[in-house]
Amino acid sequence: MNVGITCYPTYGGSGIVATELGMELAARGHEVHFITYANPIRLDPDTPRIHYHEVEVSNYPLFQYPPYCLALAGRMAEVAESYGLDVLHVHYAIPHSIAALLAQQMVAGARRLPYITTLHGTDITLVGADPSYFGITKFSIEKSDGITAISDNLREQTVEIFAVPNEIRVIKNFVNCELYHPDNEKKGAAAYAPGGEKLLIHLSNFRPVKRVLDCIRILAEVRKSVPARLLMAGDGPERGPAEHLARTLKVDQHVLFLGKQNHVERLIPLAHVLLMPSEMESFGLAALEAMACGVVPVATRVGGVGELITDGEDGYLEAVGDIAAQAARVVALLSDDALHWRMAKAGRWNAGERFCTDRVIPQYERYYTDVVNGGR
Ligand code: GMT
């Protein structure tokens, strides 16, 4: 098939899922066309059957806001006509879904261009629910030829918030278990923990919804009983406040702010525990990547996280903001090697059995076939 993919190319779960999906589809023989404003961060454009089409947004003094959505729609239509796209697959509803609808109408005289919208989370729970975007988000989702959501929870939320009558197919996040795997030796950890301390890791876009400050508070609590250090991978608006809090709590010597990382699959396996104290998480891709690497997640009981982590078996789920409870779980894992080993093994098994690419990519392929053939 000729598949067009649009996503946010910067750091964020939806862009990562879209990029990895495109790479996997190309490996399976599909021609995959990324239509984005920048090369997606984990995309290697030299990969066979991967094509990258940049969306250029020209500015003009009249525009206070350059009309990205229009430039995107125009580019989607051009690529669809030039390369004979069978389907457009957009990740994150706003504004990609409405751009796809415009592109579909632009090429309607020449070809049928069905589009699939994959909902990732904040496009429904936060941004889409904002009154200024609500109507257009609902409209563009309902006009989609296919809709997928990355968890049962997100599907339920979409129905509850937007009363979408269309079928929403749940296709969960996935991980490449060959690329993401445990490193039992953890030799590279010495670079981050020269004193042999155990490592905690947090990965995110440092948005308020991630509760990044909680990671610092948890580390401060954990260090009262176990010498540990914290790797903070990513960047965003909460980084400055987190750095400030680390100094205030006198743990700044034990927190390493690494910024945006291109190869998290090399970094994650060095840690023992992943902290994911989010306010909301429709699935929690970072926790899945950690589990594939034998790193045990200590997370919050929100959204779709319970569809991935079985509390007490392959990770822990605690209440949002309950620092004491999350820190106690981390301390237990860092002080009991047998417990850590058992849970890490269960997590790796869960990731491989239920969420590896081999299980999930065929679900997207089947859905493309259904949508292209006219069904939903
Ligand atoms: O978490 C973010 O802020 C990024 C966001 C995105 O759309 O890029 O992530 C969402 O999509 C991920 C991939 O499908 C999910 O694993 C995350 O749980 C989800 N984030 C939220 O729901 C907050």
Tab-separated table of C-alpha atoms and ligand atoms in Angstrom:
chain	number	residue	atom	x	y	z
A	1	MET	CA	0.000	0.000	0.000
A	2	ASN	CA	0.964	3.640	-0.380
A	3	VAL	CA	0.435	5.153	3.045
A	4	GLY	CA	0.674	8.845	3.978
A	5	ILE	CA	1.485	9.541	7.641
A	6	THR	CA	1.194	12.884	9.420
A	7	CYS	CA	2.216	13.448	13.025
A	8	TYR	CA	3.988	15.905	15.284
A	9	PRO	CA	7.618	15.276	14.375
A	10	THR	CA	9.054	16.532	17.647
A	11	TYR	CA	9.339	14.644	20.930
A	12	GLY	CA	6.077	13.140	22.129
A	13	GLY	CA	4.424	9.774	22.267
A	14	SER	CA	2.154	10.283	19.261
A	15	GLY	CA	5.054	11.228	16.975
A	16	ILE	CA	7.078	8.263	18.209
A	17	VAL	CA	4.238	5.817	17.593
A	18	ALA	CA	3.631	7.280	14.116
A	19	THR	CA	7.325	7.135	13.219
A	20	GLU	CA	7.886	3.601	14.453
A	21	LEU	CA	4.687	2.493	12.714
A	22	GLY	CA	5.891	3.994	9.417
A	23	MET	CA	9.299	2.320	9.742
A	24	GLU	CA	7.698	-1.051	10.521
A	25	LEU	CA	5.264	-0.719	7.598
A	26	ALA	CA	8.156	0.097	5.256
A	27	ALA	CA	10.013	-2.978	6.542
A	28	ARG	CA	6.933	-5.001	5.592
A	29	GLY	CA	6.996	-3.710	2.013
A	30	HIS	CA	4.639	-0.714	2.117
A	31	GLU	CA	5.616	2.653	0.633
A	32	VAL	CA	5.352	5.159	3.470
A	33	HIS	CA	5.184	8.922	2.941
A	34	PHE	CA	5.695	11.148	5.978
A	35	ILE	CA	4.076	14.562	5.507
A	36	THR	CA	5.296	16.750	8.364
A	37	TYR	CA	6.922	20.122	9.030
A	38	ALA	CA	10.217	18.527	10.078
A	39	ASN	CA	11.859	15.129	9.839
A	40	PRO	CA	10.344	13.063	12.672
A	41	ILE	CA	12.907	12.680	15.390
A	42	ARG	CA	13.296	8.903	15.282
A	43	LEU	CA	12.912	8.633	11.468
A	44	ASP	CA	15.833	7.577	9.333
A	45	PRO	CA	14.899	9.016	5.917
A	46	ASP	CA	17.470	6.754	4.211
A	47	THR	CA	15.384	3.699	5.033
A	48	PRO	CA	14.087	1.881	1.940
A	49	ARG	CA	10.462	2.744	1.079
A	50	ILE	CA	10.422	5.716	3.492
A	51	HIS	CA	9.743	9.099	1.892
A	52	TYR	CA	9.695	12.436	3.611
A	53	HIS	CA	7.697	15.418	2.342
A	54	GLU	CA	8.244	18.638	4.211
A	55	VAL	CA	5.374	21.023	4.835
A	56	GLU	CA	6.612	24.544	4.338
A	57	VAL	CA	4.611	27.249	6.024
A	58	SER	CA	5.351	30.581	4.459
A	59	ASN	CA	4.724	33.634	6.554
A	60	TYR	CA	3.352	37.009	5.568
A	61	PRO	CA	3.175	40.165	7.712
A	62	LEU	CA	-0.616	39.961	7.608
A	63	PHE	CA	-0.601	36.618	9.409
A	64	GLN	CA	-0.342	36.792	13.137
A	65	TYR	CA	-0.496	32.988	13.032
A	66	PRO	CA	0.918	31.251	9.926
A	67	PRO	CA	-1.837	28.934	8.570
A	68	TYR	CA	-0.045	25.601	9.071
A	69	CYS	CA	-3.205	23.552	8.716
A	70	LEU	CA	-3.791	24.898	5.190
A	71	ALA	CA	-0.202	24.323	4.102
A	72	LEU	CA	-0.453	20.784	5.484
A	73	ALA	CA	-3.721	20.056	3.657
A	74	GLY	CA	-2.247	21.350	0.398
A	75	ARG	CA	0.858	19.170	0.799
A	76	MET	CA	-1.220	16.097	1.671
A	77	ALA	CA	-3.263	16.569	-1.519
A	78	GLU	CA	-0.123	17.034	-3.655
A	79	VAL	CA	1.533	13.912	-2.238
A	80	ALA	CA	-1.690	11.907	-2.595
A	81	GLU	CA	-1.930	12.771	-6.283
A	82	SER	CA	1.768	12.493	-7.136
A	83	TYR	CA	2.380	9.208	-5.326
A	84	GLY	CA	-1.054	7.604	-5.554
A	85	LEU	CA	-1.707	7.352	-1.809
A	86	ASP	CA	-4.188	4.650	-0.834
A	87	VAL	CA	-4.772	6.000	2.641
A	88	LEU	CA	-3.780	8.916	4.867
A	89	HIS	CA	-3.109	8.107	8.509
A	90	VAL	CA	-2.981	11.096	10.835
A	91	HIS	CA	-1.785	10.942	14.428
A	92	TYR	CA	-3.215	13.365	16.986
A	93	ALA	CA	-6.518	14.846	15.887
A	94	ILE	CA	-5.662	18.544	16.075
A	95	PRO	CA	-5.152	19.900	13.417
A	96	HIS	CA	-4.134	16.832	11.387
A	97	SER	CA	-7.595	15.357	11.097
A	98	ILE	CA	-9.186	18.487	9.646
A	99	ALA	CA	-6.226	18.933	7.254
A	100	ALA	CA	-6.799	15.364	6.029
A	101	LEU	CA	-10.487	16.095	5.462
A	102	LEU	CA	-9.566	19.148	3.356
A	103	ALA	CA	-7.012	17.151	1.353
A	104	GLN	CA	-9.597	14.428	0.767
A	105	GLN	CA	-12.008	16.993	-0.662
A	106	MET	CA	-9.287	18.646	-2.770
A	107	VAL	CA	-8.479	15.403	-4.606
A	108	ALA	CA	-12.030	14.024	-4.655
A	109	GLY	CA	-12.437	14.586	-8.432
A	110	ALA	CA	-9.389	12.461	-9.209
A	111	ARG	CA	-9.201	9.792	-6.515
A	112	ARG	CA	-10.677	8.403	-3.343
A	113	LEU	CA	-8.472	9.286	-0.372
A	114	PRO	CA	-9.740	7.725	2.855
A	115	TYR	CA	-8.177	8.988	6.072
A	116	ILE	CA	-7.714	7.419	9.478
A	117	THR	CA	-7.387	9.476	12.641
A	118	THR	CA	-5.496	7.940	15.541
A	119	LEU	CA	-6.329	9.528	18.876
A	120	HIS	CA	-3.460	9.604	21.353
A	121	GLY	CA	-4.704	11.263	24.512
A	122	THR	CA	-4.401	14.955	25.117
A	123	ASP	CA	-6.037	15.603	21.709
A	124	ILE	CA	-9.185	14.278	23.434
A	125	THR	CA	-8.737	14.778	27.153
A	126	LEU	CA	-7.108	18.209	27.203
A	127	VAL	CA	-6.727	20.192	23.975
A	128	GLY	CA	-9.731	18.791	22.109
A	129	ALA	CA	-11.984	19.310	25.105
A	130	ASP	CA	-11.077	23.017	25.180
A	131	PRO	CA	-14.184	24.953	24.030
A	132	SER	CA	-12.272	26.658	21.192
A	133	TYR	CA	-11.341	23.310	19.622
A	134	PHE	CA	-14.212	21.085	20.721
A	135	GLY	CA	-16.537	21.524	17.723
A	136	ILE	CA	-13.897	21.225	15.006
A	137	THR	CA	-12.270	18.233	16.708
A	138	LYS	CA	-15.576	16.378	16.951
A	139	PHE	CA	-16.378	17.244	13.326
A	140	SER	CA	-13.046	16.059	11.923
A	141	ILE	CA	-13.097	12.844	13.970
A	142	GLU	CA	-16.622	12.002	12.852
A	143	LYS	CA	-15.737	12.650	9.207
A	144	SER	CA	-12.782	10.253	9.396
A	145	ASP	CA	-13.063	7.044	7.366
A	146	GLY	CA	-11.460	5.234	10.275
A	147	ILE	CA	-10.699	6.090	13.898
A	148	THR	CA	-8.332	4.327	16.228
A	149	ALA	CA	-7.571	4.974	19.901
A	150	ILE	CA	-4.470	3.785	21.739
A	151	SER	CA	-6.358	2.316	24.715
A	152	ASP	CA	-9.823	1.178	25.766
A	153	ASN	CA	-9.791	4.021	28.241
A	154	LEU	CA	-9.198	6.612	25.512
A	155	ARG	CA	-11.975	5.128	23.419
A	156	GLU	CA	-14.345	5.421	26.400
A	157	GLN	CA	-13.224	9.007	27.021
A	158	THR	CA	-13.790	9.889	23.358
A	159	VAL	CA	-17.320	8.539	23.458
A	160	GLU	CA	-17.988	10.254	26.786
A	161	ILE	CA	-16.510	13.661	25.893
A	162	PHE	CA	-17.363	13.890	22.191
A	163	ALA	CA	-20.308	11.472	21.840
A	164	VAL	CA	-18.690	10.171	18.636
A	165	PRO	CA	-21.118	7.647	17.088
A	166	ASN	CA	-18.535	6.021	14.725
A	167	GLU	CA	-16.769	2.760	15.536
A	168	ILE	CA	-13.434	3.415	17.225
A	169	ARG	CA	-10.935	0.596	16.837
A	170	VAL	CA	-8.550	0.191	19.781
A	171	ILE	CA	-4.978	-0.473	18.638
A	172	LYS	CA	-2.640	-0.102	21.575
A	173	ASN	CA	0.857	1.347	21.726
A	174	PHE	CA	3.616	-1.051	20.747
A	175	VAL	CA	7.356	-1.478	21.216
A	176	ASN	CA	10.111	-3.025	19.151
A	177	CYS	CA	11.353	-5.668	21.621
A	178	GLU	CA	14.508	-6.318	19.610
A	179	LEU	CA	15.571	-2.701	19.849
A	180	TYR	CA	14.320	-2.229	23.411
A	181	HIS	CA	15.793	-5.007	25.539
A	182	PRO	CA	17.256	-5.464	29.022
A	183	ASP	CA	20.916	-4.873	29.815
A	184	ASN	CA	21.553	-7.035	32.853
A	185	GLU	CA	25.177	-5.918	33.164
A	186	LYS	CA	24.246	-2.208	33.180
A	187	LYS	CA	27.895	-1.394	32.479
A	188	GLY	CA	27.169	2.009	30.948
A	189	ALA	CA	25.412	3.045	34.171
A	190	ALA	CA	28.769	3.955	35.771
A	191	ALA	CA	28.890	7.088	33.612
A	192	TYR	CA	25.769	8.352	35.412
A	193	ALA	CA	26.269	6.700	38.795
A	194	PRO	CA	30.016	6.631	39.506
A	195	GLY	CA	29.392	5.621	43.121
A	196	GLY	CA	27.445	2.539	42.025
A	197	GLU	CA	24.129	4.125	42.988
A	198	LYS	CA	20.914	2.630	41.576
A	199	LEU	CA	19.379	4.666	38.762
A	200	LEU	CA	15.837	5.946	38.386
A	201	ILE	CA	14.712	7.369	35.059
A	202	HIS	CA	11.950	9.666	33.864
A	203	LEU	CA	11.195	10.283	30.185
A	204	SER	CA	8.697	12.830	28.946
A	205	ASN	CA	8.043	16.137	27.222
A	206	PHE	CA	8.074	17.851	30.667
A	207	ARG	CA	4.518	19.178	30.283
A	208	PRO	CA	2.535	19.930	33.476
A	209	VAL	CA	0.412	16.784	32.874
A	210	LYS	CA	3.571	14.692	33.512
A	211	ARG	CA	4.019	16.031	37.082
A	212	VAL	CA	7.775	16.187	36.589
A	213	LEU	CA	8.271	17.841	40.002
A	214	ASP	CA	6.945	14.697	41.647
A	215	CYS	CA	9.978	12.824	40.279
A	216	ILE	CA	12.286	15.156	42.190
A	217	ARG	CA	10.213	14.796	45.363
A	218	ILE	CA	10.223	11.001	45.005
A	219	LEU	CA	14.011	10.955	44.593
A	220	ALA	CA	14.458	13.118	47.711
A	221	GLU	CA	12.277	10.675	49.661
A	222	VAL	CA	14.012	7.571	48.273
A	223	ARG	CA	17.451	8.926	49.103
A	224	LYS	CA	16.536	8.939	52.803
A	225	SER	CA	16.941	5.126	52.643
A	226	VAL	CA	18.769	4.179	49.422
A	227	PRO	CA	21.563	5.964	47.532
A	228	ALA	CA	19.978	6.546	44.133
A	229	ARG	CA	20.315	8.962	41.238
A	230	LEU	CA	17.706	10.168	38.774
A	231	LEU	CA	18.063	10.555	35.003
A	232	MET	CA	15.660	13.111	33.554
A	233	ALA	CA	15.402	12.588	29.788
A	234	GLY	CA	13.457	15.131	27.747
A	235	ASP	CA	12.744	18.810	27.898
A	236	GLY	CA	9.819	21.173	28.176
A	237	PRO	CA	8.241	23.852	30.336
A	238	GLU	CA	8.626	22.041	33.679
A	239	ARG	CA	12.386	21.541	33.368
A	240	GLY	CA	13.324	24.884	34.939
A	241	PRO	CA	10.986	24.418	37.927
A	242	ALA	CA	12.290	20.842	38.344
A	243	GLU	CA	15.904	22.034	38.385
A	244	HIS	CA	14.949	24.671	40.946
A	245	LEU	CA	13.159	22.132	43.143
A	246	ALA	CA	16.152	19.784	42.991
A	247	ARG	CA	18.328	22.574	44.389
A	248	THR	CA	15.749	23.442	47.059
A	249	LEU	CA	15.508	19.810	48.186
A	250	LYS	CA	19.313	19.514	48.016
A	251	VAL	CA	19.275	16.598	45.582
A	252	ASP	CA	20.595	18.540	42.575
A	253	GLN	CA	23.892	16.601	42.727
A	254	HIS	CA	21.909	13.412	42.206
A	255	VAL	CA	19.649	14.470	39.333
A	256	LEU	CA	20.969	14.533	35.780
A	257	PHE	CA	18.950	16.593	33.315
A	258	LEU	CA	19.940	15.039	29.997
A	259	GLY	CA	17.684	17.026	27.647
A	260	LYS	CA	16.122	15.499	24.553
A	261	GLN	CA	17.577	12.101	23.710
A	262	ASN	CA	17.574	10.429	20.314
A	263	HIS	CA	18.408	6.917	21.487
A	264	VAL	CA	16.397	6.230	24.601
A	265	GLU	CA	16.692	2.499	23.902
A	266	ARG	CA	20.360	2.807	24.976
A	267	LEU	CA	19.580	4.854	28.073
A	268	ILE	CA	16.525	3.153	29.574
A	269	PRO	CA	18.145	-0.270	30.191
A	270	LEU	CA	20.742	1.372	32.458
A	271	ALA	CA	18.054	2.214	35.012
A	272	HIS	CA	16.311	0.029	37.596
A	273	VAL	CA	13.040	1.905	37.918
A	274	LEU	CA	11.030	4.255	35.679
A	275	LEU	CA	9.043	7.043	37.326
A	276	MET	CA	5.804	8.001	35.563
A	277	PRO	CA	3.837	10.109	38.084
A	278	SER	CA	1.514	11.621	35.427
A	279	GLU	CA	-1.753	13.402	36.139
A	280	MET	CA	-3.193	11.700	33.044
A	281	GLU	CA	-1.844	9.111	30.640
A	282	SER	CA	-3.946	7.479	27.961
A	283	PHE	CA	-1.541	4.579	27.735
A	284	GLY	CA	1.996	5.437	28.872
A	285	LEU	CA	4.394	4.563	26.066
A	286	ALA	CA	7.435	5.354	28.235
A	287	ALA	CA	6.358	2.674	30.721
A	288	LEU	CA	6.041	0.123	27.907
A	289	GLU	CA	9.511	0.967	26.597
A	290	ALA	CA	10.847	0.603	30.148
A	291	MET	CA	9.185	-2.781	30.662
A	292	ALA	CA	10.662	-4.053	27.393
A	293	CYS	CA	14.059	-3.034	28.816
A	294	GLY	CA	13.509	-4.836	32.143
A	295	VAL	CA	13.037	-1.552	33.993
A	296	VAL	CA	10.172	-1.616	36.484
A	297	PRO	CA	7.651	1.254	36.238
A	298	VAL	CA	6.289	3.010	39.307
A	299	ALA	CA	3.358	4.946	37.887
A	300	THR	CA	0.026	6.504	38.714
A	301	ARG	CA	-3.368	4.821	38.459
A	302	VAL	CA	-4.768	7.004	35.678
A	303	GLY	CA	-6.299	6.672	32.216
A	304	GLY	CA	-5.141	3.598	30.331
A	305	VAL	CA	-2.032	2.830	32.387
A	306	GLY	CA	-3.791	-0.118	34.042
A	307	GLU	CA	-4.183	-1.705	30.590
A	308	LEU	CA	-0.402	-2.029	30.481
A	309	ILE	CA	0.806	-2.401	34.066
A	310	THR	CA	-0.578	-5.065	36.368
A	311	ASP	CA	-0.133	-3.559	39.814
A	312	GLY	CA	2.247	-5.616	41.949
A	313	GLU	CA	3.169	-7.995	39.119
A	314	ASP	CA	5.135	-6.015	36.558
A	315	GLY	CA	5.010	-2.521	38.042
A	316	TYR	CA	3.256	-0.447	40.675
A	317	LEU	CA	0.293	1.916	40.438
A	318	GLU	CA	-0.265	4.561	43.069
A	319	ALA	CA	-2.510	7.610	43.440
A	320	VAL	CA	-1.567	10.830	41.643
A	321	GLY	CA	0.538	13.026	43.915
A	322	ASP	CA	1.087	10.351	46.575
A	323	ILE	CA	4.833	10.845	46.849
A	324	ALA	CA	5.219	8.700	49.970
A	325	ALA	CA	3.544	5.689	48.348
A	326	GLN	CA	5.491	5.977	45.091
A	327	ALA	CA	8.779	6.462	46.952
A	328	ALA	CA	8.049	3.429	49.156
A	329	ARG	CA	7.585	1.278	46.032
A	330	VAL	CA	10.867	2.512	44.610
A	331	VAL	CA	12.690	1.806	47.871
A	332	ALA	CA	11.251	-1.728	47.978
A	333	LEU	CA	12.427	-2.393	44.410
A	334	LEU	CA	15.890	-0.964	44.980
A	335	SER	CA	16.423	-2.859	48.238
A	336	ASP	CA	15.190	-6.281	47.167
A	337	ASP	CA	17.012	-7.710	44.144
A	338	ALA	CA	14.777	-10.780	43.971
A	339	LEU	CA	11.637	-8.637	43.882
A	340	HIS	CA	13.150	-6.380	41.218
A	341	TRP	CA	14.258	-9.337	39.107
A	342	ARG	CA	10.807	-10.987	39.315
A	343	MET	CA	8.956	-7.835	38.310
A	344	ALA	CA	11.424	-6.872	35.586
A	345	LYS	CA	11.056	-10.345	34.083
A	346	ALA	CA	7.260	-10.136	34.205
A	347	GLY	CA	7.357	-6.708	32.535
A	348	ARG	CA	9.600	-7.879	29.725
A	349	TRP	CA	7.300	-10.858	29.180
A	350	ASN	CA	4.170	-8.656	29.143
A	351	ALA	CA	5.762	-6.219	26.681
A	352	GLY	CA	6.810	-9.026	24.360
A	353	GLU	CA	3.605	-11.072	24.551
A	354	ARG	CA	1.067	-8.293	24.237
A	355	PHE	CA	2.673	-5.161	22.824
A	356	CYS	CA	5.574	-6.075	20.551
A	357	THR	CA	5.503	-4.806	16.978
A	358	ASP	CA	4.746	-8.275	15.579
A	359	ARG	CA	1.455	-8.316	17.487
A	360	VAL	CA	0.334	-4.753	16.868
A	361	ILE	CA	1.491	-3.703	13.366
A	362	PRO	CA	-0.682	-6.346	11.645
A	363	GLN	CA	-3.692	-4.797	13.421
A	364	TYR	CA	-2.961	-1.503	11.636
A	365	GLU	CA	-2.447	-3.309	8.327
A	366	ARG	CA	-5.806	-5.077	8.671
A	367	TYR	CA	-7.478	-1.792	9.533
A	368	TYR	CA	-5.979	-0.078	6.467
A	369	THR	CA	-7.366	-2.869	4.305
A	370	ASP	CA	-10.828	-2.519	5.885
A	371	VAL	CA	-10.857	1.249	5.410
A	372	VAL	CA	-9.466	1.196	1.867
A	373	ASN	CA	-12.046	-1.409	0.916
A	374	GLY	CA	-14.770	0.860	2.185
A	375	GLY	CA	-15.638	-0.701	5.562
A	376	ARG	CA	-14.709	0.721	8.932
B	1	GMT	O1	2.162	12.515	26.734
B	1	GMT	C1	2.229	13.491	25.997
B	1	GMT	O2	2.127	14.635	26.386
B	1	GMT	C2	2.478	13.257	24.551
B	1	GMT	C3	1.305	12.584	23.954
B	1	GMT	C4	1.365	12.740	22.467
B	1	GMT	O3	0.294	12.719	21.906
B	1	GMT	O4	2.389	12.902	21.868
B	1	GMT	O5	1.281	11.221	24.410
B	1	GMT	C5	0.079	10.533	24.333
B	1	GMT	O6	0.313	9.559	23.333
B	1	GMT	C6	1.175	8.475	23.709
B	1	GMT	C7	1.352	7.576	22.498
B	1	GMT	O7	0.151	7.086	22.010
B	1	GMT	C8	0.573	7.744	24.906
B	1	GMT	O8	1.362	6.642	25.272
B	1	GMT	C9	0.496	8.738	26.066
B	1	GMT	O9	-0.099	8.098	27.182
B	1	GMT	C10	-0.346	9.944	25.681
B	1	GMT	N1	-0.228	10.965	26.720
B	1	GMT	C11	-1.259	11.353	27.488
B	1	GMT	O10	-2.351	10.856	27.421
B	1	GMT	C12	-0.946	12.419	28.466
